[in-house]
């Protein structure tokens, strides 16, 4: 019988965190340790977190892990992780052997979407698109309570599509680190919003909403422009996928304009007679990644 306790592990750049959820998603235990910064030590750290949690709770857990990267379906090896020493390793297999059970490993944006679809802002909805707006722009897709990875395990990765319906202010297409020009990420991630308000080189957008609320015209214009671009990006998702909800996470997700200014702008480009797609703020905040990793083993 499958364990009814779920351990989720979240791989951050500086720490590794574990959460254990009870059968109904209640948090039973949460710990974090420093990320040791090398592969063998990281496997040992995860094993240590799981075994000590199980000893403390006196129960066996299922184990899911969220990583900032993906397991390639072709090779079975991690790729694109920003903890680069994870790349090229069969992390799920190695953890599974070390823990004597099957371990599920998923991209952290997919874990975010799964967390919010399981018992967060989009609980109970069928098709959920999770968007992470922070220093970058990621996404994940959950259908019927399961992550849809896709043939290449890139489903939901919309940040490096081009910004749709560009206008004069969006041109020429901005160069992106990925090698293409005009990527959505270069227009709607946090640094793009910061540059819109404060000029080239600005990185921090967190001060912009309070400045706008105080009547700063430059900040107000930057947020309006940002909302317009986000709405165009979301409209394209809706036209392809028509999700039951879009849930926003990441550092920008506490900005009110995403929930007030964006929805009225969707109708310009969504080919439905009235657009009802809920644009939702996440419920679990910084816990979404680790909770979603736990929910990789669904009820
Ligand atoms: Zn790009």
mmCIF file of C-alpha atoms and ligand atoms in Angstrom:
data_model
loop_
_atom_site.group_PDB
_atom_site.id
_atom_site.type_symbol
_atom_site.label_atom_id
_atom_site.label_comp_id
_atom_site.label_asym_id
_atom_site.label_seq_id
_atom_site.Cartn_x
_atom_site.Cartn_y
_atom_site.Cartn_z
ATOM 1 C CA UNK A 1 0.000 0.000 0.000
ATOM 2 C CA UNK A 2 1.268 3.478 -0.848
ATOM 3 C CA UNK A 3 2.272 5.602 2.139
ATOM 4 C CA UNK A 4 -0.297 8.221 3.093
ATOM 5 C CA UNK A 5 2.392 10.654 4.215
ATOM 6 C CA UNK A 6 4.067 12.671 1.471
ATOM 7 C CA UNK A 7 7.552 14.095 1.685
ATOM 8 C CA UNK A 8 8.372 16.940 -0.682
ATOM 9 C CA UNK A 9 11.909 18.186 -1.246
ATOM 10 C CA UNK A 10 12.704 21.545 -2.780
ATOM 11 C CA UNK A 11 16.137 22.213 -4.223
ATOM 12 C CA UNK A 12 17.087 25.843 -3.801
ATOM 13 C CA UNK A 13 20.357 27.460 -4.753
ATOM 14 C CA UNK A 14 21.474 27.762 -1.140
ATOM 15 C CA UNK A 15 19.272 25.304 0.779
ATOM 16 C CA UNK A 16 17.441 22.024 0.487
ATOM 17 C CA UNK A 17 14.076 21.913 2.207
ATOM 18 C CA UNK A 18 11.779 19.048 3.192
ATOM 19 C CA UNK A 19 8.121 19.147 4.079
ATOM 20 C CA UNK A 20 5.972 16.217 5.108
ATOM 21 C CA UNK A 21 2.258 16.464 4.402
ATOM 22 C CA UNK A 22 -0.426 14.430 6.067
ATOM 23 C CA UNK A 23 -3.201 12.728 4.078
ATOM 24 C CA UNK A 24 -5.150 15.981 3.691
ATOM 25 C CA UNK A 25 -2.188 18.237 2.969
ATOM 26 C CA UNK A 26 -1.609 19.370 6.540
ATOM 27 C CA UNK A 27 2.032 20.163 7.272
ATOM 28 C CA UNK A 28 3.494 17.670 9.756
ATOM 29 C CA UNK A 29 7.159 18.599 9.558
ATOM 30 C CA UNK A 30 9.419 21.055 7.818
ATOM 31 C CA UNK A 31 13.206 21.322 7.862
ATOM 32 C CA UNK A 32 15.943 22.840 5.768
ATOM 33 C CA UNK A 33 19.646 22.226 5.407
ATOM 34 C CA UNK A 34 22.299 24.110 3.438
ATOM 35 C CA UNK A 35 22.710 22.994 -0.151
ATOM 36 C CA UNK A 36 26.123 21.279 -0.041
ATOM 37 C CA UNK A 37 26.953 22.262 -3.598
ATOM 38 C CA UNK A 38 28.065 18.903 -4.976
ATOM 39 C CA UNK A 39 26.171 15.954 -6.358
ATOM 40 C CA UNK A 40 27.084 13.090 -4.036
ATOM 41 C CA UNK A 41 26.694 15.298 -0.979
ATOM 42 C CA UNK A 42 23.302 16.503 -2.222
ATOM 43 C CA UNK A 43 22.039 12.928 -2.596
ATOM 44 C CA UNK A 44 23.231 12.196 0.937
ATOM 45 C CA UNK A 45 21.575 15.375 2.223
ATOM 46 C CA UNK A 46 18.210 14.378 0.746
ATOM 47 C CA UNK A 47 18.514 10.859 2.155
ATOM 48 C CA UNK A 48 19.358 12.337 5.557
ATOM 49 C CA UNK A 49 16.334 14.656 5.468
ATOM 50 C CA UNK A 50 13.955 11.839 4.533
ATOM 51 C CA UNK A 51 15.269 9.261 6.975
ATOM 52 C CA UNK A 52 15.323 11.666 9.907
ATOM 53 C CA UNK A 53 11.800 12.874 9.074
ATOM 54 C CA UNK A 54 10.560 9.288 8.922
ATOM 55 C CA UNK A 55 12.269 8.466 12.209
ATOM 56 C CA UNK A 56 10.664 11.483 13.854
ATOM 57 C CA UNK A 57 7.182 10.715 12.506
ATOM 58 C CA UNK A 58 7.502 6.953 12.843
ATOM 59 C CA UNK A 59 6.051 6.463 9.371
ATOM 60 C CA UNK A 60 7.229 5.846 5.843
ATOM 61 C CA UNK A 61 6.669 8.602 3.241
ATOM 62 C CA UNK A 62 6.407 8.856 -0.496
ATOM 63 C CA UNK A 63 9.117 11.178 -1.838
ATOM 64 C CA UNK A 64 8.874 13.825 -4.543
ATOM 65 C CA UNK A 65 11.583 16.329 -5.427
ATOM 66 C CA UNK A 66 11.394 19.673 -7.187
ATOM 67 C CA UNK A 67 14.513 20.838 -8.992
ATOM 68 C CA UNK A 68 15.347 23.966 -10.986
ATOM 69 C CA UNK A 69 15.770 21.918 -14.146
ATOM 70 C CA UNK A 70 14.249 18.858 -15.783
ATOM 71 C CA UNK A 71 14.911 15.177 -16.307
ATOM 72 C CA UNK A 72 15.433 14.673 -20.031
ATOM 73 C CA UNK A 73 13.004 12.039 -21.336
ATOM 74 C CA UNK A 74 15.624 11.020 -23.883
ATOM 75 C CA UNK A 75 18.560 10.382 -21.568
ATOM 76 C CA UNK A 76 16.980 10.173 -18.105
ATOM 77 C CA UNK A 77 19.534 12.736 -16.951
ATOM 78 C CA UNK A 78 19.027 16.176 -15.394
ATOM 79 C CA UNK A 79 19.461 19.118 -17.725
ATOM 80 C CA UNK A 80 19.125 22.907 -17.417
ATOM 81 C CA UNK A 81 19.538 22.938 -13.629
ATOM 82 C CA UNK A 82 21.005 26.124 -12.218
ATOM 83 C CA UNK A 83 22.711 23.959 -9.608
ATOM 84 C CA UNK A 84 24.816 22.887 -12.578
ATOM 85 C CA UNK A 85 26.397 19.929 -10.793
ATOM 86 C CA UNK A 86 22.967 18.223 -10.960
ATOM 87 C CA UNK A 87 23.195 18.219 -14.742
ATOM 88 C CA UNK A 88 24.067 14.936 -16.394
ATOM 89 C CA UNK A 89 23.024 12.813 -13.406
ATOM 90 C CA UNK A 90 20.123 10.357 -13.124
ATOM 91 C CA UNK A 91 18.977 12.100 -9.963
ATOM 92 C CA UNK A 92 15.634 10.288 -9.623
ATOM 93 C CA UNK A 93 17.251 6.890 -10.093
ATOM 94 C CA UNK A 94 20.130 7.625 -7.708
ATOM 95 C CA UNK A 95 17.778 8.922 -5.015
ATOM 96 C CA UNK A 96 15.466 5.971 -5.557
ATOM 97 C CA UNK A 97 18.306 3.521 -5.023
ATOM 98 C CA UNK A 98 19.547 5.362 -1.961
ATOM 99 C CA UNK A 99 16.055 5.489 -0.428
ATOM 100 C CA UNK A 100 14.886 2.035 -1.603
ATOM 101 C CA UNK A 101 11.737 3.374 -3.247
ATOM 102 C CA UNK A 102 10.623 5.130 -6.395
ATOM 103 C CA UNK A 103 11.290 8.875 -6.198
ATOM 104 C CA UNK A 104 9.575 11.372 -8.493
ATOM 105 C CA UNK A 105 11.562 14.389 -9.635
ATOM 106 C CA UNK A 106 9.970 17.355 -11.390
ATOM 107 C CA UNK A 107 10.780 20.837 -12.544
ATOM 108 C CA UNK A 108 10.095 23.390 -9.800
ATOM 109 C CA UNK A 109 7.651 25.411 -11.934
ATOM 110 C CA UNK A 110 5.609 22.237 -12.438
ATOM 111 C CA UNK A 111 5.712 21.677 -8.674
ATOM 112 C CA UNK A 112 4.375 25.195 -8.139
ATOM 113 C CA UNK A 113 1.470 24.572 -10.523
ATOM 114 C CA UNK A 114 0.754 21.204 -8.916
ATOM 115 C CA UNK A 115 0.724 22.678 -5.423
ATOM 116 C CA UNK A 116 -1.798 25.336 -6.359
ATOM 117 C CA UNK A 117 -3.923 22.857 -8.327
ATOM 118 C CA UNK A 118 -3.879 20.295 -5.490
ATOM 119 C CA UNK A 119 -4.888 22.409 -2.503
ATOM 120 C CA UNK A 120 -4.096 26.001 -3.389
ATOM 121 C CA UNK A 121 -5.701 28.814 -5.359
ATOM 122 C CA UNK A 122 -6.895 26.500 -8.126
ATOM 123 C CA UNK A 123 -7.866 23.525 -5.956
ATOM 124 C CA UNK A 124 -10.300 21.240 -7.731
ATOM 125 C CA UNK A 125 -9.984 22.868 -11.154
ATOM 126 C CA UNK A 126 -9.282 20.638 -14.128
ATOM 127 C CA UNK A 127 -6.762 22.548 -16.240
ATOM 128 C CA UNK A 128 -4.398 24.853 -14.358
ATOM 129 C CA UNK A 129 -1.598 26.927 -15.838
ATOM 130 C CA UNK A 130 0.915 28.036 -13.222
ATOM 131 C CA UNK A 131 3.071 31.034 -14.060
ATOM 132 C CA UNK A 132 6.190 32.052 -12.153
ATOM 133 C CA UNK A 133 7.040 35.716 -12.535
ATOM 134 C CA UNK A 134 10.287 36.567 -10.822
ATOM 135 C CA UNK A 135 13.799 37.089 -12.084
ATOM 136 C CA UNK A 136 12.663 34.914 -14.996
ATOM 137 C CA UNK A 137 9.385 33.729 -16.439
ATOM 138 C CA UNK A 138 8.503 30.051 -16.099
ATOM 139 C CA UNK A 139 5.389 27.972 -16.160
ATOM 140 C CA UNK A 140 3.860 24.587 -15.559
ATOM 141 C CA UNK A 141 0.731 22.777 -16.554
ATOM 142 C CA UNK A 142 -1.479 20.525 -14.440
ATOM 143 C CA UNK A 143 -4.398 18.604 -15.891
ATOM 144 C CA UNK A 144 -6.692 16.559 -13.684
ATOM 145 C CA UNK A 145 -4.332 16.871 -10.731
ATOM 146 C CA UNK A 146 -1.297 15.569 -12.629
ATOM 147 C CA UNK A 147 1.631 17.442 -14.118
ATOM 148 C CA UNK A 148 1.583 17.364 -17.892
ATOM 149 C CA UNK A 149 5.263 17.096 -18.734
ATOM 150 C CA UNK A 150 5.001 16.635 -22.456
ATOM 151 C CA UNK A 151 7.059 14.750 -25.016
ATOM 152 C CA UNK A 152 10.188 16.813 -24.252
ATOM 153 C CA UNK A 153 9.167 17.680 -20.684
ATOM 154 C CA UNK A 154 8.920 21.352 -21.576
ATOM 155 C CA UNK A 155 5.129 21.791 -21.401
ATOM 156 C CA UNK A 156 4.260 25.184 -19.949
ATOM 157 C CA UNK A 157 7.632 26.752 -20.706
ATOM 158 C CA UNK A 158 6.212 29.834 -22.354
ATOM 159 C CA UNK A 159 8.804 32.454 -21.277
ATOM 160 C CA UNK A 160 10.952 32.019 -24.368
ATOM 161 C CA UNK A 161 8.150 32.321 -26.863
ATOM 162 C CA UNK A 162 8.045 35.741 -28.488
ATOM 163 C CA UNK A 163 5.930 38.477 -26.931
ATOM 164 C CA UNK A 164 2.749 38.396 -29.037
ATOM 165 C CA UNK A 165 1.128 41.356 -30.807
ATOM 166 C CA UNK A 166 4.143 43.663 -30.300
ATOM 167 C CA UNK A 167 3.639 47.395 -30.674
ATOM 168 C CA UNK A 168 6.139 50.191 -31.309
ATOM 169 C CA UNK A 169 7.310 50.289 -27.686
ATOM 170 C CA UNK A 170 8.168 46.570 -27.815
ATOM 171 C CA UNK A 171 10.402 46.919 -30.864
ATOM 172 C CA UNK A 172 13.060 46.190 -31.856
ATOM 173 C CA UNK A 173 12.764 42.708 -30.276
ATOM 174 C CA UNK A 174 14.925 42.578 -27.158
ATOM 175 C CA UNK A 175 17.828 40.109 -27.195
ATOM 176 C CA UNK A 176 17.503 37.254 -24.707
ATOM 177 C CA UNK A 177 20.167 35.110 -23.036
ATOM 178 C CA UNK A 178 18.627 32.059 -24.735
ATOM 179 C CA UNK A 179 19.878 33.274 -28.105
ATOM 180 C CA UNK A 180 16.545 34.441 -29.510
ATOM 181 C CA UNK A 181 15.103 37.936 -29.668
ATOM 182 C CA UNK A 182 11.793 39.215 -28.356
ATOM 183 C CA UNK A 183 11.178 36.540 -25.695
ATOM 184 C CA UNK A 184 8.247 37.141 -23.330
ATOM 185 C CA UNK A 185 10.621 36.881 -20.360
ATOM 186 C CA UNK A 186 12.493 39.982 -21.569
ATOM 187 C CA UNK A 187 9.275 42.012 -21.274
ATOM 188 C CA UNK A 188 7.414 40.730 -18.224
ATOM 189 C CA UNK A 189 9.909 39.244 -15.723
ATOM 190 C CA UNK A 190 10.926 41.354 -12.727
ATOM 191 C CA UNK A 191 14.059 42.899 -14.272
ATOM 192 C CA UNK A 192 12.054 43.956 -17.347
ATOM 193 C CA UNK A 193 9.516 45.750 -15.159
ATOM 194 C CA UNK A 194 12.323 47.381 -13.176
ATOM 195 C CA UNK A 195 13.977 48.633 -16.386
ATOM 196 C CA UNK A 196 10.645 49.890 -17.688
ATOM 197 C CA UNK A 197 10.421 52.121 -14.625
ATOM 198 C CA UNK A 198 14.025 52.946 -13.770
ATOM 199 C CA UNK A 199 15.967 52.452 -16.972
ATOM 200 C CA UNK A 200 18.689 50.064 -18.165
ATOM 201 C CA UNK A 201 20.401 47.999 -15.502
ATOM 202 C CA UNK A 202 17.592 48.216 -12.939
ATOM 203 C CA UNK A 203 16.774 44.815 -11.432
ATOM 204 C CA UNK A 204 14.461 45.334 -8.466
ATOM 205 C CA UNK A 205 10.792 45.973 -9.212
ATOM 206 C CA UNK A 206 9.452 45.591 -5.685
ATOM 207 C CA UNK A 207 9.322 49.325 -4.988
ATOM 208 C CA UNK A 208 7.247 50.135 -8.077
ATOM 209 C CA UNK A 209 3.712 49.362 -6.788
ATOM 210 C CA UNK A 210 4.118 51.507 -3.647
ATOM 211 C CA UNK A 211 5.539 54.319 -5.771
ATOM 212 C CA UNK A 212 2.583 54.054 -8.129
ATOM 213 C CA UNK A 213 0.174 54.061 -5.195
ATOM 214 C CA UNK A 214 1.799 57.307 -4.037
ATOM 215 C CA UNK A 215 1.042 58.881 -7.417
ATOM 216 C CA UNK A 216 4.420 58.542 -9.184
ATOM 217 C CA UNK A 217 3.511 58.890 -12.878
ATOM 218 C CA UNK A 218 6.543 56.937 -14.135
ATOM 219 C CA UNK A 219 5.734 53.974 -11.880
ATOM 220 C CA UNK A 220 2.043 54.103 -12.853
ATOM 221 C CA UNK A 221 2.971 54.029 -16.541
ATOM 222 C CA UNK A 222 5.426 51.159 -16.030
ATOM 223 C CA UNK A 223 2.770 49.030 -14.312
ATOM 224 C CA UNK A 224 0.230 49.808 -17.045
ATOM 225 C CA UNK A 225 2.696 48.813 -19.730
ATOM 226 C CA UNK A 226 3.571 45.646 -17.792
ATOM 227 C CA UNK A 227 -0.101 44.713 -17.424
ATOM 228 C CA UNK A 228 -0.589 45.176 -21.170
ATOM 229 C CA UNK A 229 2.296 42.837 -21.979
ATOM 230 C CA UNK A 230 1.286 40.213 -19.402
ATOM 231 C CA UNK A 231 -2.269 40.274 -20.782
ATOM 232 C CA UNK A 232 -0.992 39.611 -24.295
ATOM 233 C CA UNK A 233 1.116 36.706 -23.047
ATOM 234 C CA UNK A 234 -1.800 35.254 -21.083
ATOM 235 C CA UNK A 235 -4.185 35.713 -24.044
ATOM 236 C CA UNK A 236 -1.947 33.499 -26.129
ATOM 237 C CA UNK A 237 -1.981 30.803 -23.437
ATOM 238 C CA UNK A 238 -5.762 31.018 -23.220
ATOM 239 C CA UNK A 239 -6.190 30.739 -26.989
ATOM 240 C CA UNK A 240 -4.105 27.551 -27.055
ATOM 241 C CA UNK A 241 -5.059 25.885 -23.791
ATOM 242 C CA UNK A 242 -8.176 27.636 -22.438
ATOM 243 C CA UNK A 243 -7.264 26.733 -18.831
ATOM 244 C CA UNK A 244 -9.753 26.855 -15.957
ATOM 245 C CA UNK A 245 -7.394 29.241 -14.168
ATOM 246 C CA UNK A 246 -3.992 30.891 -14.411
ATOM 247 C CA UNK A 247 -2.201 31.042 -11.033
ATOM 248 C CA UNK A 248 0.706 33.427 -10.565
ATOM 249 C CA UNK A 249 3.690 32.730 -8.329
ATOM 250 C CA UNK A 250 7.167 34.175 -7.925
ATOM 251 C CA UNK A 251 8.399 37.504 -6.653
ATOM 252 C CA UNK A 252 5.976 39.617 -8.693
ATOM 253 C CA UNK A 253 2.899 37.640 -7.644
ATOM 254 C CA UNK A 254 2.101 40.010 -4.779
ATOM 255 C CA UNK A 255 1.607 42.919 -7.208
ATOM 256 C CA UNK A 256 -2.068 43.875 -7.370
ATOM 257 C CA UNK A 257 -2.069 45.114 -10.963
ATOM 258 C CA UNK A 258 -1.705 41.530 -12.189
ATOM 259 C CA UNK A 259 -5.167 40.756 -10.794
ATOM 260 C CA UNK A 260 -6.893 44.088 -11.415
ATOM 261 C CA UNK A 261 -5.401 45.560 -14.607
ATOM 262 C CA UNK A 262 -4.649 42.369 -16.555
ATOM 263 C CA UNK A 263 -8.081 40.623 -16.692
ATOM 264 C CA UNK A 264 -9.916 43.480 -18.493
ATOM 265 C CA UNK A 265 -7.183 43.497 -21.157
ATOM 266 C CA UNK A 266 -7.514 39.809 -22.063
ATOM 267 C CA UNK A 267 -10.559 40.280 -24.276
ATOM 268 C CA UNK A 268 -8.651 42.167 -26.962
ATOM 269 C CA UNK A 269 -6.818 39.021 -28.032
ATOM 270 C CA UNK A 270 -8.758 36.035 -26.672
ATOM 271 C CA UNK A 271 -11.109 34.760 -29.340
ATOM 272 C CA UNK A 272 -14.056 34.174 -27.013
ATOM 273 C CA UNK A 273 -17.084 36.453 -26.747
ATOM 274 C CA UNK A 274 -16.414 37.058 -23.065
ATOM 275 C CA UNK A 275 -13.281 36.055 -21.164
ATOM 276 C CA UNK A 276 -13.835 34.517 -17.721
ATOM 277 C CA UNK A 277 -10.412 32.967 -17.074
ATOM 278 C CA UNK A 278 -9.608 33.572 -13.397
ATOM 279 C CA UNK A 279 -6.174 35.147 -12.853
ATOM 280 C CA UNK A 280 -5.309 34.045 -9.329
ATOM 281 C CA UNK A 281 -2.691 34.850 -6.736
ATOM 282 C CA UNK A 282 -1.053 31.746 -5.272
ATOM 283 C CA UNK A 283 -2.119 30.583 -1.809
ATOM 284 C CA UNK A 284 1.009 28.795 -0.654
ATOM 285 C CA UNK A 285 3.616 31.445 -1.474
ATOM 286 C CA UNK A 286 7.178 30.320 -0.892
ATOM 287 C CA UNK A 287 5.887 26.905 0.201
ATOM 288 C CA UNK A 288 4.384 26.081 -3.187
ATOM 289 C CA UNK A 289 7.496 24.423 -4.584
ATOM 290 C CA UNK A 290 8.080 22.093 -1.673
ATOM 291 C CA UNK A 291 4.362 21.308 -1.273
ATOM 292 C CA UNK A 292 4.025 20.574 -4.981
ATOM 293 C CA UNK A 293 6.961 18.192 -4.787
ATOM 294 C CA UNK A 294 5.080 16.285 -2.089
ATOM 295 C CA UNK A 295 1.951 16.198 -4.265
ATOM 296 C CA UNK A 296 3.900 14.477 -7.058
ATOM 297 C CA UNK A 297 2.368 11.456 -5.349
ATOM 298 C CA UNK A 298 -1.324 12.398 -5.581
ATOM 299 C CA UNK A 299 -4.162 11.057 -3.447
HETATM 300 ZN ZN1 LIG B 1 14.672 33.733 -24.506
#
